[in-house]
C-alpha positions as MATLAB code, in Angstrom:
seq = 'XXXXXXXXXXXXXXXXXXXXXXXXXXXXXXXXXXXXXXXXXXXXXXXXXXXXXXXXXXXXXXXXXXXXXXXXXXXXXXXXXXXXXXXXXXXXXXXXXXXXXXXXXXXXXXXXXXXXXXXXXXXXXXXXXXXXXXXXXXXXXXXXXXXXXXXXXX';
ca = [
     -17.576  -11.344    9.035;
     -15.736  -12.829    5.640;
     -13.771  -10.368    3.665;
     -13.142  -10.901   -0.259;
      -9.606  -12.388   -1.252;
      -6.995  -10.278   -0.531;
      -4.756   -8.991   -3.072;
      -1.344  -10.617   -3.744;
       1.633   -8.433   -4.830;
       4.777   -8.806   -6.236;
       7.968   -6.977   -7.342;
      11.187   -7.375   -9.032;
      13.978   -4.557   -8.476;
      12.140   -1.356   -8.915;
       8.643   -2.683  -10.227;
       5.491   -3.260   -7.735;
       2.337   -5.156   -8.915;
      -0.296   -7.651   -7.954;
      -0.758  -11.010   -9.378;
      -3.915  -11.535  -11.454;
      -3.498  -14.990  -12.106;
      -1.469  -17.890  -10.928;
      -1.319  -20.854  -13.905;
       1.061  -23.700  -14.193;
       4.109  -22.964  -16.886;
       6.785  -25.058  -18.399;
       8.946  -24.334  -15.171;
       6.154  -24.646  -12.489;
       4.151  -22.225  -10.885;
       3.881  -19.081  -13.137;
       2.054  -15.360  -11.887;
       0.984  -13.196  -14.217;
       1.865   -9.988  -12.574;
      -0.070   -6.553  -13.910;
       2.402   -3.615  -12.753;
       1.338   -0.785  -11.087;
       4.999    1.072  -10.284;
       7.980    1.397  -12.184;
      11.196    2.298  -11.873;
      12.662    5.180  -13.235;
      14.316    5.387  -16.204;
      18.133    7.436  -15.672;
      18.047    8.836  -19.000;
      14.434   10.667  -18.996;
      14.086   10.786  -15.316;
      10.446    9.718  -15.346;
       9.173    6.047  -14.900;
       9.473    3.365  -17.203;
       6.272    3.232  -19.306;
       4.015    0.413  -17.236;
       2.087   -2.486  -19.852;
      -0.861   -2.281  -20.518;
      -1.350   -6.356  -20.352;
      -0.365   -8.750  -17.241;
       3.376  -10.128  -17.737;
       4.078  -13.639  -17.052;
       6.915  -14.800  -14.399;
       8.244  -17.810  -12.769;
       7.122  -17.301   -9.531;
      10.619  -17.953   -8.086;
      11.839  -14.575  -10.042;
       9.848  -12.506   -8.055;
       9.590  -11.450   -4.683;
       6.385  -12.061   -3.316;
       5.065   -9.348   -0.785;
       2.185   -9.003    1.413;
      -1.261   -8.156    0.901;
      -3.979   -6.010    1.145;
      -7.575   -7.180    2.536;
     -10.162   -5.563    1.937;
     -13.081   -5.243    4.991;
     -16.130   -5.652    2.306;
     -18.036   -9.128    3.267;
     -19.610  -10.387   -0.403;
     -21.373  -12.946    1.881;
     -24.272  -10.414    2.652;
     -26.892   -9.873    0.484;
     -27.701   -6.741   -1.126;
     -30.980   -5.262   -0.012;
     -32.649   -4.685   -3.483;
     -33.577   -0.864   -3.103;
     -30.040   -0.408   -2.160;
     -28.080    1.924   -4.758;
     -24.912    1.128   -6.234;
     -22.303    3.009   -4.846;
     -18.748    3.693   -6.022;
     -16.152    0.883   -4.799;
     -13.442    3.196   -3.387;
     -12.994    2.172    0.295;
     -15.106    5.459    2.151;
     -16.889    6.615   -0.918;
     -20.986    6.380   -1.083;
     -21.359    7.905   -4.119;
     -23.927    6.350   -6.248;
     -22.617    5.048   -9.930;
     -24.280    2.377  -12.499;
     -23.957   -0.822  -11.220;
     -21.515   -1.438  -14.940;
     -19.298    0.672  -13.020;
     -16.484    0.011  -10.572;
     -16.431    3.305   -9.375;
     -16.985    6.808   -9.769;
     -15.232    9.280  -12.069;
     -13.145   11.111   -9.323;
     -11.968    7.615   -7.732;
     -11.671    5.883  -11.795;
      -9.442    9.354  -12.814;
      -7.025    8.091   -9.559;
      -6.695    4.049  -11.091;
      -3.286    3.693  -13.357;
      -4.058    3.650  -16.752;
      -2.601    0.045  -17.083;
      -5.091   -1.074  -14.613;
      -8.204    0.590  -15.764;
      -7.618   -0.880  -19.429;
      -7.516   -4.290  -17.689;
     -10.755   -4.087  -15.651;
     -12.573   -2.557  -18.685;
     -11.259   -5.972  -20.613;
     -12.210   -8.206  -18.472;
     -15.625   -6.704  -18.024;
     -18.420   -9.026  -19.124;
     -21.645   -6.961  -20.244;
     -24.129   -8.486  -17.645;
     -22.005   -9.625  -15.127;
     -23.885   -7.078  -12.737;
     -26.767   -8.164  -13.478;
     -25.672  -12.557  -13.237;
     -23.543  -11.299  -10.247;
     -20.812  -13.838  -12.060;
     -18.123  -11.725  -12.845;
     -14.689  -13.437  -14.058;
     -11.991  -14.073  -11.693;
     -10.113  -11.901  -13.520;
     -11.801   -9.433  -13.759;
     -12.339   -9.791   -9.527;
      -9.014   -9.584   -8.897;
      -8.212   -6.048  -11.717;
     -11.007   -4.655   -9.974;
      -9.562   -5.673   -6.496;
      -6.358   -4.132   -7.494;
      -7.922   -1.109   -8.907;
      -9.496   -0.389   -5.592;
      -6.266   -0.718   -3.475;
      -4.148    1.364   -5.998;
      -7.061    4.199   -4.859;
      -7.183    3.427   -1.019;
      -3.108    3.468   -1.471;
      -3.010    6.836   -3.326;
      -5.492    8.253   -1.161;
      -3.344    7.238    2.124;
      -0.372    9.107    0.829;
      -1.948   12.453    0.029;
      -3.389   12.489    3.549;
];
């Protein structure tokens, strides 16, 4: 059994996020890291407000950490009278194929990260099954942040 990609993170002192896209820069490898944590900021006492669009890095400023892999295989085929069903890891509850997931399990994705998967969403790509790399890896991402928060509160 295959399992998709697994998602790469990074951090810097204080900041956790995954790495949406690797491309070559003026000093080398580059990662264009979408943040998902932040530290917090002394004076208000709440976190620094996270971007809403991937920042770009030399990968040798950032600490790269593990990953996450997620046990979906997109090697099988989907039985046509098979319903769509939200992405979150344990949830079968059925959503339009547009979506990623359902509104409980969207409500639980950082705000960041739900503006970039709603970006990089391609009217159709459900339909082509050709969805961007991109928009793979946000939605990959979007999924873990879910199974992570999830995990915590149980």
């Amino acid at each position: 059994m295959s399992s998709y990609p697994s998602v790469t993170h990074a951090s810097k002192p204080g900041w956790l996020g995954y790495i949406c896209e690797t491309p070559w820069g003026l000093e080398g490898i580059c990662a264009d890291v979408m943040w998902l944590e932040s530290p917090i900021d002394p004076k208000t006492d709440k976190p620094y407000p996270l971007p809403l669009f991937p920042q770009r890095y030399s990968v040798k400023d950032l600490t790269i950490k593990g990953t996450i892999a997620l046990d979906e295989s997109p090697d099988e085929p989907e039985a046509e009278a098979v319903e769509h069903t939200c992405h979150a890891v344990g949830c079968d509850r059925p959503v339009e194929p547009k979506y990623l997931m359902c509104s409980k399990h969207w409500a639980m994705v950082p705000a960041n990260l739900q503006t970039q998967v709603q970006q990089l969403y391609r009217p159709g790509q459900e339909v082509d099954k050709n969805p961007s790399p991109g928009y793979l890896n946000a939605a990959r991402a979007a999924i873990a942040a879910v199974q992570r928060k999830e995990e915590a509160a149980a």
